[in-house]
Coordinates of C-alpha atoms and ligand atoms in Angstrom, one line a residue:
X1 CA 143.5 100.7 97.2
X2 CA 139.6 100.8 97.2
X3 CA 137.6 98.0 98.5
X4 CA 135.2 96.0 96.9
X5 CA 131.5 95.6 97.5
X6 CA 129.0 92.9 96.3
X7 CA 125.5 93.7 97.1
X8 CA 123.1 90.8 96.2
X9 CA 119.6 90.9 96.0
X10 CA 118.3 87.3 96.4
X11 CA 114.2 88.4 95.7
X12 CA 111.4 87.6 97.7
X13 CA 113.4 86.0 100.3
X14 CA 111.9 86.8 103.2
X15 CA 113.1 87.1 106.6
X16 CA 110.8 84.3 108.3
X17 CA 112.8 81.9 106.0
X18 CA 115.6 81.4 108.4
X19 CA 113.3 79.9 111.1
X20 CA 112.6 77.4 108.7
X21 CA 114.6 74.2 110.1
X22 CA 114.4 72.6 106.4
X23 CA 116.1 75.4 104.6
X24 CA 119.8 75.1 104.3
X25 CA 121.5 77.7 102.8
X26 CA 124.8 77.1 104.5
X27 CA 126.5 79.8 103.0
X28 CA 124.5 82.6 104.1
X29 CA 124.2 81.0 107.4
X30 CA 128.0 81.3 107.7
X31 CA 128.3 85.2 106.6
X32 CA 125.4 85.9 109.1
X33 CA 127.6 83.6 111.5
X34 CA 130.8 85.8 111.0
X35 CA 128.9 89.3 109.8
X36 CA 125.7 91.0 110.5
X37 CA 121.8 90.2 110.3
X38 CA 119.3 92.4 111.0
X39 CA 116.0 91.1 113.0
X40 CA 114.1 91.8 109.7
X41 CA 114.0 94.7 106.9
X42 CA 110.6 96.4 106.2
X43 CA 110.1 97.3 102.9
X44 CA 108.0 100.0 101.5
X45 CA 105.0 100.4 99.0
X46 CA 104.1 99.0 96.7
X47 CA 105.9 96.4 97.7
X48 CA 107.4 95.0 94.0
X49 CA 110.4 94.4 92.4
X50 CA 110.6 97.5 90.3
X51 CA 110.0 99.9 92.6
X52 CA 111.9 98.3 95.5
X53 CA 115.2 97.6 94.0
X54 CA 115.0 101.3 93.2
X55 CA 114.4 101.6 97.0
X56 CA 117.4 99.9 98.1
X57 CA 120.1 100.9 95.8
X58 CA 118.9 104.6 95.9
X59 CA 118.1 105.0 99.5
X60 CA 114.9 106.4 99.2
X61 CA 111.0 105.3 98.9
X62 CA 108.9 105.9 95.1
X63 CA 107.6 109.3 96.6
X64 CA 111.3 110.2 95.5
X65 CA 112.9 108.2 93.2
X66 CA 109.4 107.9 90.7
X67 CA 109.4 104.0 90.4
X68 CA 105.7 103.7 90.9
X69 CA 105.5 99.8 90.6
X70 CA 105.8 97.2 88.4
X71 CA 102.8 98.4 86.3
X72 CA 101.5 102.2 85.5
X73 CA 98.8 103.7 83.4
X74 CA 100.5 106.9 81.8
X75 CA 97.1 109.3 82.1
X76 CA 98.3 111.3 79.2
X77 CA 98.1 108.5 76.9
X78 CA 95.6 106.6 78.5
X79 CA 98.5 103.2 77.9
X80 CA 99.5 100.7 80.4
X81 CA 103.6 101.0 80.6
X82 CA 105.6 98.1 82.5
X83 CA 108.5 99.0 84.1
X84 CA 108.8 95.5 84.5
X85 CA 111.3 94.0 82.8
X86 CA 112.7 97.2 82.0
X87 CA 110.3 98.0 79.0
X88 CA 109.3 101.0 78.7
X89 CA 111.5 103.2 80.8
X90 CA 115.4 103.7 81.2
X91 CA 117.3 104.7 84.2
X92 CA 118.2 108.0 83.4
X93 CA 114.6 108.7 82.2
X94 CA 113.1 107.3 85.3
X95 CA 114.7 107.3 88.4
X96 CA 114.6 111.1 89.6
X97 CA 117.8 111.1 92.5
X98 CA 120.9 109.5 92.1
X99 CA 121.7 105.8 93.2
X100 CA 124.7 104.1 94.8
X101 CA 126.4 103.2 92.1
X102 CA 126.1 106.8 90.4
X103 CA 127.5 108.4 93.5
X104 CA 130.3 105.4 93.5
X105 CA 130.9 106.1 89.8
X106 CA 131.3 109.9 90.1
X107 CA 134.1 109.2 92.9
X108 CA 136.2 106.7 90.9
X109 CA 134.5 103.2 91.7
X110 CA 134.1 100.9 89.0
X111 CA 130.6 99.9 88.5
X112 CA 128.8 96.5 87.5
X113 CA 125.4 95.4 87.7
X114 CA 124.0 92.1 86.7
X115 CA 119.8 91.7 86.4
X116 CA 119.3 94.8 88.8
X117 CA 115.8 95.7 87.8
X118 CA 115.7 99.4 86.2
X119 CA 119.7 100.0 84.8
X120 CA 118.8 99.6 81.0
X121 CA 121.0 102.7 79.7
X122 CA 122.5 103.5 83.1
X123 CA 125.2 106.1 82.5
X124 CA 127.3 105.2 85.4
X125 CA 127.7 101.2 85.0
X126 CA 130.7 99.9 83.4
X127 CA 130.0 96.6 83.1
X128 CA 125.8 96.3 82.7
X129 CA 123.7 93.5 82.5
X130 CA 120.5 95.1 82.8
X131 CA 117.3 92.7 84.1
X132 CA 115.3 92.0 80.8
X133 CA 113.0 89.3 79.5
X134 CA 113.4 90.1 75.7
X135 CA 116.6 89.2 73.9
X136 CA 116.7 92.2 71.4
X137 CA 116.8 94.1 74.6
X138 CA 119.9 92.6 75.7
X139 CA 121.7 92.6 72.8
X140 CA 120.8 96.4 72.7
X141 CA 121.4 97.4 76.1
X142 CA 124.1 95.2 77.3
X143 CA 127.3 96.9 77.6
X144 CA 128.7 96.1 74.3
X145 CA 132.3 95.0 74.5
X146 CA 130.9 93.1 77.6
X147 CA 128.5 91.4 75.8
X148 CA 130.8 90.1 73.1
X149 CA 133.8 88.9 75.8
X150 CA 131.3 87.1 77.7
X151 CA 130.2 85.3 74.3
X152 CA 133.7 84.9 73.3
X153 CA 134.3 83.4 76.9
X154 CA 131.7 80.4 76.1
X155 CA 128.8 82.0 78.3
X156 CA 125.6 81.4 76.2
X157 CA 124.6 84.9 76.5
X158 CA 122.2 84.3 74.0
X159 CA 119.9 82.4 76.3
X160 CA 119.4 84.9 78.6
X161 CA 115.9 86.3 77.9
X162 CA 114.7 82.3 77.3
X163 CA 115.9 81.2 80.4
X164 CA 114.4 84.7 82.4
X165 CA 111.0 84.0 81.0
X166 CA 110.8 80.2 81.4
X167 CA 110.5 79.8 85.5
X168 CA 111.6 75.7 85.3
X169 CA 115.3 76.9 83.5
X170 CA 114.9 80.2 85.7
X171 CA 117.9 78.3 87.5
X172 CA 120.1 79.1 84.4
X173 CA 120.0 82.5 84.5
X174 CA 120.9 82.7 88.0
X175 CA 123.5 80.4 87.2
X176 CA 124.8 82.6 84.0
X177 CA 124.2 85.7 86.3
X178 CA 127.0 84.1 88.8
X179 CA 129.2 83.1 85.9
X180 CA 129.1 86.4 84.7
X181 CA 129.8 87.8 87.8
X182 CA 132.8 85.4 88.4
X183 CA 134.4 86.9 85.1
X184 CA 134.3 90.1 86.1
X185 CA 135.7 89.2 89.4
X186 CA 138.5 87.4 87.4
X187 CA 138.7 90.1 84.6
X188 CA 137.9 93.3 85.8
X189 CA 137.6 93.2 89.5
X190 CA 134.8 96.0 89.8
X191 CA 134.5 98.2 93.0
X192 CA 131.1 97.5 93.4
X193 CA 128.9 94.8 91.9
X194 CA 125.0 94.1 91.8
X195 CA 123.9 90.6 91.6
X196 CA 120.1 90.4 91.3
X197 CA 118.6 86.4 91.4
X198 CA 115.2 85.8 90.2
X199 CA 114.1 82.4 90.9
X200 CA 113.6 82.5 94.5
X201 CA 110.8 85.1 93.6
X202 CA 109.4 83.0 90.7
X203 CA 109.0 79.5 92.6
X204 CA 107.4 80.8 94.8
X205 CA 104.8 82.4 93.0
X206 CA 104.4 79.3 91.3
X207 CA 104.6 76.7 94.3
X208 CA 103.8 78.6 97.1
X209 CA 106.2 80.1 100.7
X210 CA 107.7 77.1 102.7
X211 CA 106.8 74.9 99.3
X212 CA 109.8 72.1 98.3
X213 CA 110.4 73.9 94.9
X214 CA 111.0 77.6 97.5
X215 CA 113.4 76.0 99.3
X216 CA 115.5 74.4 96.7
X217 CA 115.4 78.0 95.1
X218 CA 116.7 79.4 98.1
X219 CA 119.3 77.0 98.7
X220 CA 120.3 77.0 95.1
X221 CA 121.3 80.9 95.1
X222 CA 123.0 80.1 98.2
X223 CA 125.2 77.7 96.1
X224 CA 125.9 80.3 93.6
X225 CA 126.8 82.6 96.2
X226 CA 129.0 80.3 97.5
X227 CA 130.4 80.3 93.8
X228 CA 131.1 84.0 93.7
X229 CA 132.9 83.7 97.0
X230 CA 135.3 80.6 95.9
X231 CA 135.9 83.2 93.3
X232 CA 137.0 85.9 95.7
X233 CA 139.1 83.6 97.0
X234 CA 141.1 82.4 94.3
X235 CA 141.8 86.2 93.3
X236 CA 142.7 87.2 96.6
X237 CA 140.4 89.8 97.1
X238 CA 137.9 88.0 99.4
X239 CA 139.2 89.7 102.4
X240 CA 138.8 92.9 100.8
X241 CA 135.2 92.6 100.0
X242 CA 132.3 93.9 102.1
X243 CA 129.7 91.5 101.1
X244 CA 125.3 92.4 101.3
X245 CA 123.1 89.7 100.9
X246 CA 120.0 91.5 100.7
X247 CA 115.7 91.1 99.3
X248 CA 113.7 93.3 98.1
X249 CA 110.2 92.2 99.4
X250 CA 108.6 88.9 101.4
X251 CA 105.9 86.9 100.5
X252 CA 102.4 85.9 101.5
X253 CA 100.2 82.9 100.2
X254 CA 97.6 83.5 98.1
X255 CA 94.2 81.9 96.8
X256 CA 92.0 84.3 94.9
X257 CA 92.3 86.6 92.4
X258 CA 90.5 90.3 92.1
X259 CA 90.3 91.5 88.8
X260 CA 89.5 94.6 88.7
X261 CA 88.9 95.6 85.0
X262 CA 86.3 92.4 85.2
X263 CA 84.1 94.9 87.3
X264 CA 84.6 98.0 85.8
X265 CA 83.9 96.5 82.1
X266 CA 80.4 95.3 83.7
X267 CA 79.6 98.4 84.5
X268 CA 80.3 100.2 81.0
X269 CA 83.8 101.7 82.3
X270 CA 86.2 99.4 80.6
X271 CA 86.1 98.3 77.0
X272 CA 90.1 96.8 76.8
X273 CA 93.3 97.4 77.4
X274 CA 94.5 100.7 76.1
X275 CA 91.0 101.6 74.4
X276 CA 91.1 105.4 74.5
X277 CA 87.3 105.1 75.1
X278 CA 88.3 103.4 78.6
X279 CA 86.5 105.7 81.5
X280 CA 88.9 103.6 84.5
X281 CA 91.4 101.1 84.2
X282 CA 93.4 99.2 87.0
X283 CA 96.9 97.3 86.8
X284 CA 97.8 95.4 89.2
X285 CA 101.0 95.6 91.5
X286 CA 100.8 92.4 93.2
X287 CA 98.4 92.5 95.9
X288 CA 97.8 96.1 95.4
X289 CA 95.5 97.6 92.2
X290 CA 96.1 101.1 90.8
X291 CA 93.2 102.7 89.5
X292 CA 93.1 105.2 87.0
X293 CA 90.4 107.4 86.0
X294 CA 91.5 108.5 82.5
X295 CA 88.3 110.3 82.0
X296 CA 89.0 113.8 82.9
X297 CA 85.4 115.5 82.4
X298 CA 83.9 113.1 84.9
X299 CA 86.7 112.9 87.0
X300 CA 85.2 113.2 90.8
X301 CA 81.7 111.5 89.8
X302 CA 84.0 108.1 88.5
X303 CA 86.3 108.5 91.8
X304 CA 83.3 107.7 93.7
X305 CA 81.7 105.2 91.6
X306 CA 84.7 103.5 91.3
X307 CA 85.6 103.7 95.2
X308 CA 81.9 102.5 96.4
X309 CA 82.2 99.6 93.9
X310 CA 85.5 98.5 94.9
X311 CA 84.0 98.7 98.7
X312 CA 81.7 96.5 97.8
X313 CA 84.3 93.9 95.8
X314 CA 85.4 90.7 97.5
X315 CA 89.1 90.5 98.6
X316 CA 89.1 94.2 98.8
X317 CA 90.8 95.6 102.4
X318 CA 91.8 99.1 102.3
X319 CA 90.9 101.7 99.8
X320 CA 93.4 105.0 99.7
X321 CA 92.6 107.9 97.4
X322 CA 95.2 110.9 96.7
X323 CA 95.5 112.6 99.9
X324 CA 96.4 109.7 102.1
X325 CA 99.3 108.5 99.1
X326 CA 102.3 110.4 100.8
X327 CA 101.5 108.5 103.9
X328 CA 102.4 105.2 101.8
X329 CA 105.4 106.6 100.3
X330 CA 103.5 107.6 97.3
X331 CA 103.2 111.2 95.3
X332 CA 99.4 112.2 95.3
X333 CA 97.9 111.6 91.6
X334 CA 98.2 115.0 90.6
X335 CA 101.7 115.3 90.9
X336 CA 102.5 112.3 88.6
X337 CA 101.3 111.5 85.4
X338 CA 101.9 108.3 85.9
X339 CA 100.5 107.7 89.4
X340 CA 96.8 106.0 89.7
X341 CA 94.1 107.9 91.6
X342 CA 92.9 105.5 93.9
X343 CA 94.9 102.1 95.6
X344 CA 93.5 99.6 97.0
X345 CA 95.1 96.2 99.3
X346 CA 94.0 93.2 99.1
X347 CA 93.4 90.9 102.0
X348 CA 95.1 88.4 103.1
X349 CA 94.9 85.7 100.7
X350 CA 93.9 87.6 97.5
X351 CA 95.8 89.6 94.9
X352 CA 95.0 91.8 92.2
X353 CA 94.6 90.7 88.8
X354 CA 94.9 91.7 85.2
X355 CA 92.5 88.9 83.7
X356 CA 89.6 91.0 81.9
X357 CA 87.9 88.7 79.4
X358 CA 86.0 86.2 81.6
X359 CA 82.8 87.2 83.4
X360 CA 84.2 86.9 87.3
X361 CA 85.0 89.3 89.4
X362 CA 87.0 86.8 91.6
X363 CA 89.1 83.6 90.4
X364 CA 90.9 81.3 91.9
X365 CA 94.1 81.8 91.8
X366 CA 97.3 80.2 89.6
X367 CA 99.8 81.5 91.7
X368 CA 100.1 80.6 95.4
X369 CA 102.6 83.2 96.9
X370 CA 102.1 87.4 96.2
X371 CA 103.4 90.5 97.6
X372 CA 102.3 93.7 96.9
X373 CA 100.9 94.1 100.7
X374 CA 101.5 97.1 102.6
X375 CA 105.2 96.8 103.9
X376 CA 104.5 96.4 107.7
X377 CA 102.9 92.9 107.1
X378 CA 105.5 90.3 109.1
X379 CA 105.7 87.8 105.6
X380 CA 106.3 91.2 104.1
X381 CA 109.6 91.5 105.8
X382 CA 112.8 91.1 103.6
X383 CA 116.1 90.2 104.6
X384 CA 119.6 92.0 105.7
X385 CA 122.9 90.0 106.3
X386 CA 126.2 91.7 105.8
X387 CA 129.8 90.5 106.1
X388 CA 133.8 91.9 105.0
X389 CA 136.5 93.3 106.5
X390 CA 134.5 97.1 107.7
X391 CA 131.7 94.8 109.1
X392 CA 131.6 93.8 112.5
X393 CA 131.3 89.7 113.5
X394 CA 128.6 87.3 115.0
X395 CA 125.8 90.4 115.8
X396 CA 122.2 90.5 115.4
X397 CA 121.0 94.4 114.5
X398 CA 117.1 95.0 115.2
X399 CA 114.8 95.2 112.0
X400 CA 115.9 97.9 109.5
X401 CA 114.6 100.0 106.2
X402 CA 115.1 98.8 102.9
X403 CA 115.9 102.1 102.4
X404 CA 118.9 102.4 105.1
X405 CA 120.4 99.7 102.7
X406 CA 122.1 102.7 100.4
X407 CA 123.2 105.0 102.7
X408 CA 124.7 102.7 104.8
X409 CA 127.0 101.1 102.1
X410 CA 127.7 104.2 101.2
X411 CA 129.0 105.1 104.2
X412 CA 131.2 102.2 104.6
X413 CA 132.7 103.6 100.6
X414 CA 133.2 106.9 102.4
X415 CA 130.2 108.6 100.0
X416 CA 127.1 110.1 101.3
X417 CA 123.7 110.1 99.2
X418 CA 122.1 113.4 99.6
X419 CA 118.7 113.4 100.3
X420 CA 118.0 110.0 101.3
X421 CA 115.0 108.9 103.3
X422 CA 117.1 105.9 105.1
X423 CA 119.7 106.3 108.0
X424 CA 123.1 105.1 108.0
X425 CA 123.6 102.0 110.6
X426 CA 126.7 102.9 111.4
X427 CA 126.7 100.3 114.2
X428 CA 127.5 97.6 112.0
X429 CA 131.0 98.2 111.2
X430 CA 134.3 98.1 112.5
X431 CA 135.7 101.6 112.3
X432 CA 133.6 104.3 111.7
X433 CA 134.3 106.2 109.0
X434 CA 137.3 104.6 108.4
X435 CA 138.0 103.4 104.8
X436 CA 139.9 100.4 103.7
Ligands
LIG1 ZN1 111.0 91.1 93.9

C-alpha cells in the first residue's frame, strides 16, 4: 500500500512569524512539535507566487523550469502576459522539467491539486483545481467529473473565482479549498495532494506583516489545516500521511511605489500598455521591475538610457542587466523571449508598480506588505515544517532551499527528479530510503 502525502503551501508565511508570541496557530505548532522545522527556507528570484510554487513543487529555480514571474513582456509581440492567475499560460506549455506530481503520476500515485498556481491543463493531475481568478476558467479547466461531484456534493463551486478575487471573502476560498480537499480525502483518497491558501498572502498586502488582520489569516489556515487532519483521522489514514506545511515567499513592509512606465512615458519611451509603438516597457514582479526594450533597432542605445535613468529613480537599489541574470537564477534575455533585459530591486520599503497614467514617478503606496526582494533578505525567508510516519519527531533542521522541497518528498515516495537544482534532506526521516 502507498502512502499519502499533503503538501500545503500556506503563502507568504514567512518564517519570522513563529517568533511572534501573538500568533497561535496551534496546529502547526503541534506537527512542528512532533515532526520537523527547518531554521528558515530561502527562496529564490523573483521571489512571487508564480514562479515560486513552480520552484518548490519542481525542485528547481526559473533558470530551469521558465516561470519568469508573475508578469512578462513576450518581446515577440511586444504584449504583457500574466502568468498570474493562470492566464495566459498552461502547465504543459510552460513549465520546461517535470514536477513532483508528474514523476508521482508516471509511477502509479494518484494526483490532486487544489489552487497550486500554474496546473491549468496539467496532464498528470487526477483530480485538478487549478488557482484561477476567472470563473469561465474554472468551469473550463477544472477536472470535469470533479467539478460536477463537488457541485452535486453542495460545495458552491460556483463562487470560487468571486471569493479568489475579493480579499475580505478570500477566507471562503480557503475554506472551499479545505472542503474540497476533505472530499477527496473521504472519496478518492489521493496519493499526493496540493493544498495552496491564498489569504495569508492577500492580508497582508492589504494590512501590512505582524498587522491584526495577518495574524488572523494565519491562524485561520491553521484551523483549516486542522480540518484536513480531523479528516485523516476519521478515514484512518492519518498515520499513513507524510504531511508538508510549506510557503512560497516572506514578506517585507512597504510605503512607496516605483512606477516605472510613469518615467519612461516622460521621456517619449512609453505610450500604453501594449502600444506596438512602445520603445521600453516594465511589469512589475513585486518589488522587482522587468524591463523590456521591445525596440530592437535601438537596442544597446535604450539599454543605457533606460539603465542611467533608472539609476537616477528614487526607490531604485540594484540594477542587473543580462549577463549577471544566471547569478539570480534567471536565463540571460537572449535566451528567452519572454525574459526582460534589465531587473532592477527595490529598496527596502518600496515596490514596483504598474500605475502609468498619473504624472509621479513615486506614490505612496496602497499596499503595506511586498515581496519580490532578492531571496537572501531575512523577511524574505519562507517556511518548512514536516510531519508523518517517514518523518522524524521534535527536530529543528538548519535553513533549507525552496527548491530541496521536491526532491526531498520525492525521496521519501521512493522517486527521484532528475536534474534538480535542490538536495534531498535526507536527515529528516526515519528510514532512509525505506518506503511505507
Ligand atoms: Zn505567494
Amino acid at each position: 500500500m502507498k502512502k499519502n502525502v499533503i503538501v500545503i503551501c500556506i503563502d507568504g508565511m514567512a518564517n519570522y512569524n513563529f517568533e511572534n508570541p501573538n500568533l497561535k496557530v496551534p496546529v502547526l505548532k503541534s506537527l512542528m512539535e512532533k515532526g520537523i522545522k527547518a531554521d528558515g527556507m530561502e527562496v529564490a528570484y523573483p521571489s512571487v507566487t508564480w514562479a515560486m510554487n513552480t520552484s518548490i513543487i519542481t525542485g528547481t529555480f526559473p533558470i530551469k523550469h521558465g516561470v519568469l514571474g508573475n508578469w512578462v513582456v513576450d518581446k515577440n509581440e511586444k504584449k504583457v502576459k500574466e502568468f498570474f492567475g493562470d492566464r495566459d499560460f498552461s502547465k504543459e506549455s510552460s513549465i520546461k522539467v517535470p514536477t513532483l506530481y508528474d514523476i508521482a503520476h508516471q509511477n502509479g500515485w494518484t494526483t490532486a491539486s487544489i489552487c497550486w498556481p500554474l496546473t491549468k491543463g496539467a496532464d498528470h493531475i487526477d483530480y485538478n483545481i487549478p488557482e484561477f481568478y476567472e470563473q469561465e476558467l474554472f468551469e473550463e479547466y477544472c477536472t470535469k467529473g470533479l467539478w460536477k461531484e463537488l457541485s452535486d456534493y453542495g460545495l458552491p463551486v460556483e463562487k470560487y473565482a468571486e471569493w479568489s478575487k475579493d480579499h475580505a471573502r478570500g477566507h471562503m476560498q480557503d475554506w472551499l479549498s479545505t472542503e474540497v480537499a476533505k472530499y477527496l480525502i473521504e472519496k478518492h483518497k489521493p496519493n499526493l495532494m496540493m493544498i495552496h491558501y491564498l489569504l495569508a498572502d492577500s492580508l497582508q498586502h492589504d494590512h501590512g506583516i505582524g498587522s491584526q488582520e495577518a495574524l488572523w489569516s494565519m491562524n485561520y489556515i491553521d484551523e483549516r489545516i486542522g480540518d484536513l487532519i480531523n479528516k485523516l483521522k476519521e478515514e484512518n489514514i492519518y498515520d499513513n500521511t507524510d504531511i508538508y506545511v510549506i510557503s512560497d515567499h516572506g514578506f517585507a513592509e512597504v510605503e512607496y511605489e516605483i512606477r516605472p512606465n510613469v518615467l519612461f512615458k516622460q521621456h517619449g519611451l512609453y505610450i500604453e500598455e501594449n502600444s506596438q509603438d512602445n520603445k521600453v516597457i516594465a511589469v512589475s514582479n513585486g518589488a522587482s521591475g522587468f524591463v523590456s526594450i521591445l525596440d530592437k533597432e535601438n537596442h544597446k542605445t535604450l539599454l543605457k538610457e533606460v539603465k542611467e535613468l533608472l539609476a537616477q529613480t528614487e526607490g531604485v537599489d540594484k540594477i542587473y542587466e543580462s549577463d549577471e541574470f544566471p547569478s539570480l537564477g534567471l536565463p540571460k534575455s537572449d535566451s528567452h523571449h519572454l525574459q526582460a533585459d534589465l531587473i532592477f530591486e527595490s529598496k527596502e520599503g518600496y515596490f514596483v508598480g504598474f500605475k502609468a497614467d498619473c504624472n509621479s514617478v513615486i506614490g505612496k503606496s496602497v499596499m503595506k506588505g511586498m515581496h519580490g526582494f532578492l531571496p537572501q533578505k531575512d523577511k524574505l525567508k519562507a517556511m518548512f515544517i514536516a510531519h508523518g510516519p517517514s518523518i522524524k519527531k521534535g527536530e529543528t533542521i538548519p535553513e533549507i532551499s525552496l527548491v530541496d522541497v521536491a526532491p526531498t518528498i520525492a525521496y521519501s515516495m521512493g522517486l527521484n527528479i532528475p536534474n534538480a537544482d535542490g538536495k534531498v534532506i535526507e536527515s529528516i526521516f526515519k528510514k532512509i530510503g525505506v518506503k511505507l
